[in-house]
Coordinates of C-alpha atoms and ligand atoms in Angstrom, one line a residue:
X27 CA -11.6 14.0 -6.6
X28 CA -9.7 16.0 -9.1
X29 CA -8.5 19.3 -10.3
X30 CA -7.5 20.7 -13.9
X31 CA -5.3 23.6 -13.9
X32 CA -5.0 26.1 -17.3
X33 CA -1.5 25.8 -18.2
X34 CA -1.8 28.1 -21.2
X35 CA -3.7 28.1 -24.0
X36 CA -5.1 24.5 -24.7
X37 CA -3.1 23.2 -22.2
X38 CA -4.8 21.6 -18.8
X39 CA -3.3 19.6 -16.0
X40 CA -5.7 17.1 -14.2
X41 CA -4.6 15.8 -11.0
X42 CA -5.8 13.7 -8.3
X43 CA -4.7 12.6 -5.1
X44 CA -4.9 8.7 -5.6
X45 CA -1.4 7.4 -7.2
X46 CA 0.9 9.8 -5.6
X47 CA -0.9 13.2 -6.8
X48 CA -0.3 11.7 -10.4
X49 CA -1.2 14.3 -13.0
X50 CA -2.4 14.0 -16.3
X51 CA -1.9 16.9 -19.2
X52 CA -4.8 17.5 -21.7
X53 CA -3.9 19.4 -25.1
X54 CA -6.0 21.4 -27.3
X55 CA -4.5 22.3 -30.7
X56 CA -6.9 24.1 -31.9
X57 CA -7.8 20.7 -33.8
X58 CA -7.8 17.5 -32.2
X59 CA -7.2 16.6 -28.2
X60 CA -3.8 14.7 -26.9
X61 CA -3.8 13.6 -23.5
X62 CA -0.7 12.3 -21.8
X63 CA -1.4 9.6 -19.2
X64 CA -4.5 8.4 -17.5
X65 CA -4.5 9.1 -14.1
X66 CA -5.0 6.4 -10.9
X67 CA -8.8 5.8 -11.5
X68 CA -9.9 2.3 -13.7
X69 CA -13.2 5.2 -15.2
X70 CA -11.8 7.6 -16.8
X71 CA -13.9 10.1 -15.3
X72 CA -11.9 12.8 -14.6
X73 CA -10.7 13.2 -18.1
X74 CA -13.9 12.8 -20.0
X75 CA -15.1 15.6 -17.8
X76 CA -12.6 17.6 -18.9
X77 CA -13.1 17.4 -21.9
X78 CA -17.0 18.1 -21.6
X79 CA -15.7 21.0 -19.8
X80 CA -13.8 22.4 -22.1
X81 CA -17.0 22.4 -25.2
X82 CA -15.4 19.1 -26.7
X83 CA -16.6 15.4 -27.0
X84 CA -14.7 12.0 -26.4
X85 CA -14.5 11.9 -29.8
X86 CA -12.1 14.7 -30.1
X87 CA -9.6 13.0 -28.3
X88 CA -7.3 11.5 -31.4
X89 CA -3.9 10.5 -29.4
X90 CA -2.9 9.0 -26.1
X91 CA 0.1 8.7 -25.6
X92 CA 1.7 6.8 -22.2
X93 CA 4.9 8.2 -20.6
X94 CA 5.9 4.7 -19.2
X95 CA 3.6 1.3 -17.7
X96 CA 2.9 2.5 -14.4
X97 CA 0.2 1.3 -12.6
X98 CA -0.8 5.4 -11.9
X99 CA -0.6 6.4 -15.0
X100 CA -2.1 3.8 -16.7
X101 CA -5.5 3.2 -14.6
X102 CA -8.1 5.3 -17.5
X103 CA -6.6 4.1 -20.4
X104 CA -9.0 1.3 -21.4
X105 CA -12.1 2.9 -20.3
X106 CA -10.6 5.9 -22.4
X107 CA -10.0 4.3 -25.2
X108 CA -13.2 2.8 -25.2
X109 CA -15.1 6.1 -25.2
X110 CA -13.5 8.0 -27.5
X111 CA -11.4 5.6 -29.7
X112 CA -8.1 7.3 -29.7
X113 CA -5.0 6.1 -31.1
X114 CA -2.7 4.8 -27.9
X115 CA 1.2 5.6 -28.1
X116 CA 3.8 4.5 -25.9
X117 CA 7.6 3.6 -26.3
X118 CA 7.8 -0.3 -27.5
X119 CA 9.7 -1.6 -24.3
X120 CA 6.5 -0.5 -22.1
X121 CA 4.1 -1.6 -24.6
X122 CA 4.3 -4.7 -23.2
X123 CA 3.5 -3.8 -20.1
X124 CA 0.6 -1.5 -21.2
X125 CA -1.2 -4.6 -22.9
X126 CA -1.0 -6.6 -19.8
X127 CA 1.4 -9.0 -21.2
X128 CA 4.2 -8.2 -18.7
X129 CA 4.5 -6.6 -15.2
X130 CA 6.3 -3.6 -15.0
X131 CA 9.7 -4.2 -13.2
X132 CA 10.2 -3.9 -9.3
X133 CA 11.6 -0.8 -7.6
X134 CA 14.8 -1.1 -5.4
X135 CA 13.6 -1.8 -2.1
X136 CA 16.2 0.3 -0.2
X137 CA 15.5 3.6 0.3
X138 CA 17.8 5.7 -1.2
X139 CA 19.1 9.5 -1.3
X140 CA 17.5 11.7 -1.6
X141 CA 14.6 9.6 -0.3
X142 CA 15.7 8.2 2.2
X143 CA 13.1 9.3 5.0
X144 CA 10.3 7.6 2.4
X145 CA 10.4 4.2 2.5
X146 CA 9.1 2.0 -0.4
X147 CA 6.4 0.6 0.8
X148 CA 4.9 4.1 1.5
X149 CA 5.3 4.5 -2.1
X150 CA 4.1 1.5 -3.4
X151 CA 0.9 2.5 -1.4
X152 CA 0.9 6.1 -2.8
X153 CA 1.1 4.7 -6.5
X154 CA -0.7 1.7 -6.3
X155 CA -0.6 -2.4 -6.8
X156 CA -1.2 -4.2 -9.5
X157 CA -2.2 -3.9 -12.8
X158 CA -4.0 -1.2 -14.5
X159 CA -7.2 -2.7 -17.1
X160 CA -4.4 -3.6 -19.7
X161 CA -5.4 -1.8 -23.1
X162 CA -3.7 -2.6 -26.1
X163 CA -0.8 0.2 -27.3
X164 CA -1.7 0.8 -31.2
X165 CA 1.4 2.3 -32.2
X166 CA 5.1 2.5 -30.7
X167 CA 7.0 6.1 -30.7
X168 CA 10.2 7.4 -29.3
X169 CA 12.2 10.4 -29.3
X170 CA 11.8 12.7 -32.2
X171 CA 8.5 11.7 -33.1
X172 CA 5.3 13.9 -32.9
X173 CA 1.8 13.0 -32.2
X174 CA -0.6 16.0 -32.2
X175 CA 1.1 19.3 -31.1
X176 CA 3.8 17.0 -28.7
X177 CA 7.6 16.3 -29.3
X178 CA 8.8 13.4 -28.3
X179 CA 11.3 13.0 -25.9
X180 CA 13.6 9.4 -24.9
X181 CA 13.6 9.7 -20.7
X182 CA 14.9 6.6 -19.9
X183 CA 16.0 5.7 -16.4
X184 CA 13.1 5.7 -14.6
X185 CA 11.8 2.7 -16.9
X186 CA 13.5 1.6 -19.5
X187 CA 10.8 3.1 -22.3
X188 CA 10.2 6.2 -20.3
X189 CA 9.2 9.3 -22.5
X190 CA 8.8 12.9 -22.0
X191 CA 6.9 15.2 -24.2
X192 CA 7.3 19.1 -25.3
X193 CA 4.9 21.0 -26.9
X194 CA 6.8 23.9 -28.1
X195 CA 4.6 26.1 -29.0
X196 CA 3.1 26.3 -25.3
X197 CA 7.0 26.2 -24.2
X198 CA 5.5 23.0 -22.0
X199 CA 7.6 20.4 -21.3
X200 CA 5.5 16.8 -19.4
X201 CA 8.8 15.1 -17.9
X202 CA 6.8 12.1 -17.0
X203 CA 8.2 10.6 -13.8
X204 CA 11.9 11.5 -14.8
X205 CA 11.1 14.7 -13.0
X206 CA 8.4 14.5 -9.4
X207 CA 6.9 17.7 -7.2
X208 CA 5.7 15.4 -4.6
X209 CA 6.4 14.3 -1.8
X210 CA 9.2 17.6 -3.0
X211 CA 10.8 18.9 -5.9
X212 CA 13.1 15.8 -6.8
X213 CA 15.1 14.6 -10.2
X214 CA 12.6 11.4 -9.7
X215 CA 12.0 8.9 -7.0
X216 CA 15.5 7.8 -6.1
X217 CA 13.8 4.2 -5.9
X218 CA 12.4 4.5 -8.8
X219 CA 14.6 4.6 -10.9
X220 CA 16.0 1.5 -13.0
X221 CA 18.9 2.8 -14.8
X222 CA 20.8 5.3 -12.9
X223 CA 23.0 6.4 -15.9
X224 CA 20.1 7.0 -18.2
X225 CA 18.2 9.0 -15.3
X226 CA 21.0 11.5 -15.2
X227 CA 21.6 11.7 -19.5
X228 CA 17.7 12.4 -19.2
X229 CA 17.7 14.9 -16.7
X230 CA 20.5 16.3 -18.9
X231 CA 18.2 16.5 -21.3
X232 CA 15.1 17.8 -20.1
X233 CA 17.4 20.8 -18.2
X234 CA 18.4 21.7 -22.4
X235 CA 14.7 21.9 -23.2
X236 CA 13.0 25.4 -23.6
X237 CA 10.3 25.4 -21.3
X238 CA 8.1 27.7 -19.1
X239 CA 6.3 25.0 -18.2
X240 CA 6.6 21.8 -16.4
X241 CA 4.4 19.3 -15.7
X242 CA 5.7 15.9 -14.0
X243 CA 4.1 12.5 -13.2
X244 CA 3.6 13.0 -9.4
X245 CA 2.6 16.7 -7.7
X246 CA 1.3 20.0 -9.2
X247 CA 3.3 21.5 -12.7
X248 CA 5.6 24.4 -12.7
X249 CA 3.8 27.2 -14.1
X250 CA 6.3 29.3 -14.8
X251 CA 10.5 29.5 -14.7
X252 CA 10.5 25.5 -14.9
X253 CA 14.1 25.7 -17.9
X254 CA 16.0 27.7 -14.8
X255 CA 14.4 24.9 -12.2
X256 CA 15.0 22.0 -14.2
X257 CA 19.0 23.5 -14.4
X258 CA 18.9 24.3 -11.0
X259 CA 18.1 20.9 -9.6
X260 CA 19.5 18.8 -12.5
X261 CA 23.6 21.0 -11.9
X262 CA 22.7 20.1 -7.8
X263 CA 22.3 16.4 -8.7
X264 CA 24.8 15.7 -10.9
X265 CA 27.1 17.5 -9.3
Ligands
ZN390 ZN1 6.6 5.5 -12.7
ZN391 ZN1 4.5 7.4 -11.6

């Protein structure tokens, strides 16, 4: 089961409640599609729906592009790429991990602040083991580069080749799984999260971007206010 949400204009999140409520974001320029992640299921259904939905065909879909090698975000992307032939983009130190070649590095196994009633086994469950259908990454990007209508963003600290994107024209900003609205609204999964010290320079970040929107990784987007938010929970956790 799944559900797109209008966003704004050209803009739809799909969610579902496999992989920890992990959400995908579908862009319409006008043009040519961009989808940001895959969701939890190995089909690709939900997102080829979507697009039928919305008058277009899988061919329309030019760009993927992966926020990090998660086994949620990752589970459409070869069936995807398959139907529609899209480019697929990801950071170079998750490429890797996209193709199959390498597993994505363990979470901390102790729960920590401000997760500590979740344990990490519940998560593990939520997101899902193993490996997603590995599918080759065609081209590397990182911050400053654009693929359809998106800016990219570096968001290390959750994995090491974590991206955001912003679409700036929409005033939508996708943190990826630097930013979560499930199980609450969190500066990521505390156990998540590789690199402490790159978390908190991308949360500083992503609080500087101009955004109305926000969509995250895991949980429904923001639909409006997100810039104040974002502040708001970034100045709590840092402080
Ligand atoms: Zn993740
Ligand atoms: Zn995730």
């Amino acid at each position: 089961m799944s559900d797109a949400v209008e966003l704004a204009v050209g803009l739809w999140s799909l969610g579902q409640r496999k992989g920890g409520r992990v959400h995908a974001f579908l862009c319409d320029d006008g043009n040519e599609l961009t989808l940001v992640d895959t969701l939890f299921d190995t089909d690709g259904k939900h997102v080829l729906e979507q697009i039928e939905r919305i008058g277009r065909t899988p061919g329309d879909l030019k760009h993927i592009l992966i926020t990090h090698g998660h086994r949620s975000h990752l589970g459409g992307l070869a069936a995807l790429k398959e139907a529609t032939g899209a480019t697929v983009y990801s950071h170079q130190w998750e490429a890797d991990i996209v193709g199959g070649d390498r597993i994505a590095e363990r979470p901390g196994l102790l729960p920590k602040s401000p997760l500590r009633t979740y344990f990490p086994f519940q998560f593990v469950a939520a997101i899902g083991k193993g490996k997603a259908p590995p599918c080759p990454v065609d081209q590397h990007v990182a911050g400053g580069d654009r693929v359809g209508p998106l800016e990219v963003i570096d968001a290390a600290g959750h994995s090491v080749g974590h991206l955001g994107f912003y679409w700036p024209e929409r005033s939508a900003l996708i943190a990826g799984d630097a930013i979560a609205t499930w199980p609450s609204w969190l500066p990521g999964w505390g156990n998540f999260t590789l690199n402490e010290q790159q978390h908190r320079a991308t949360l500083r970040r992503l609080a500087d971007v101009d955004a109305a929107i926000l969509g995250v990784g895991h949980g429904a987007p923001v639909q409006h206010g997100a810039r104040e938010r974002v502040r708001d929970l970034v100045d709590a956790y840092l402080s």
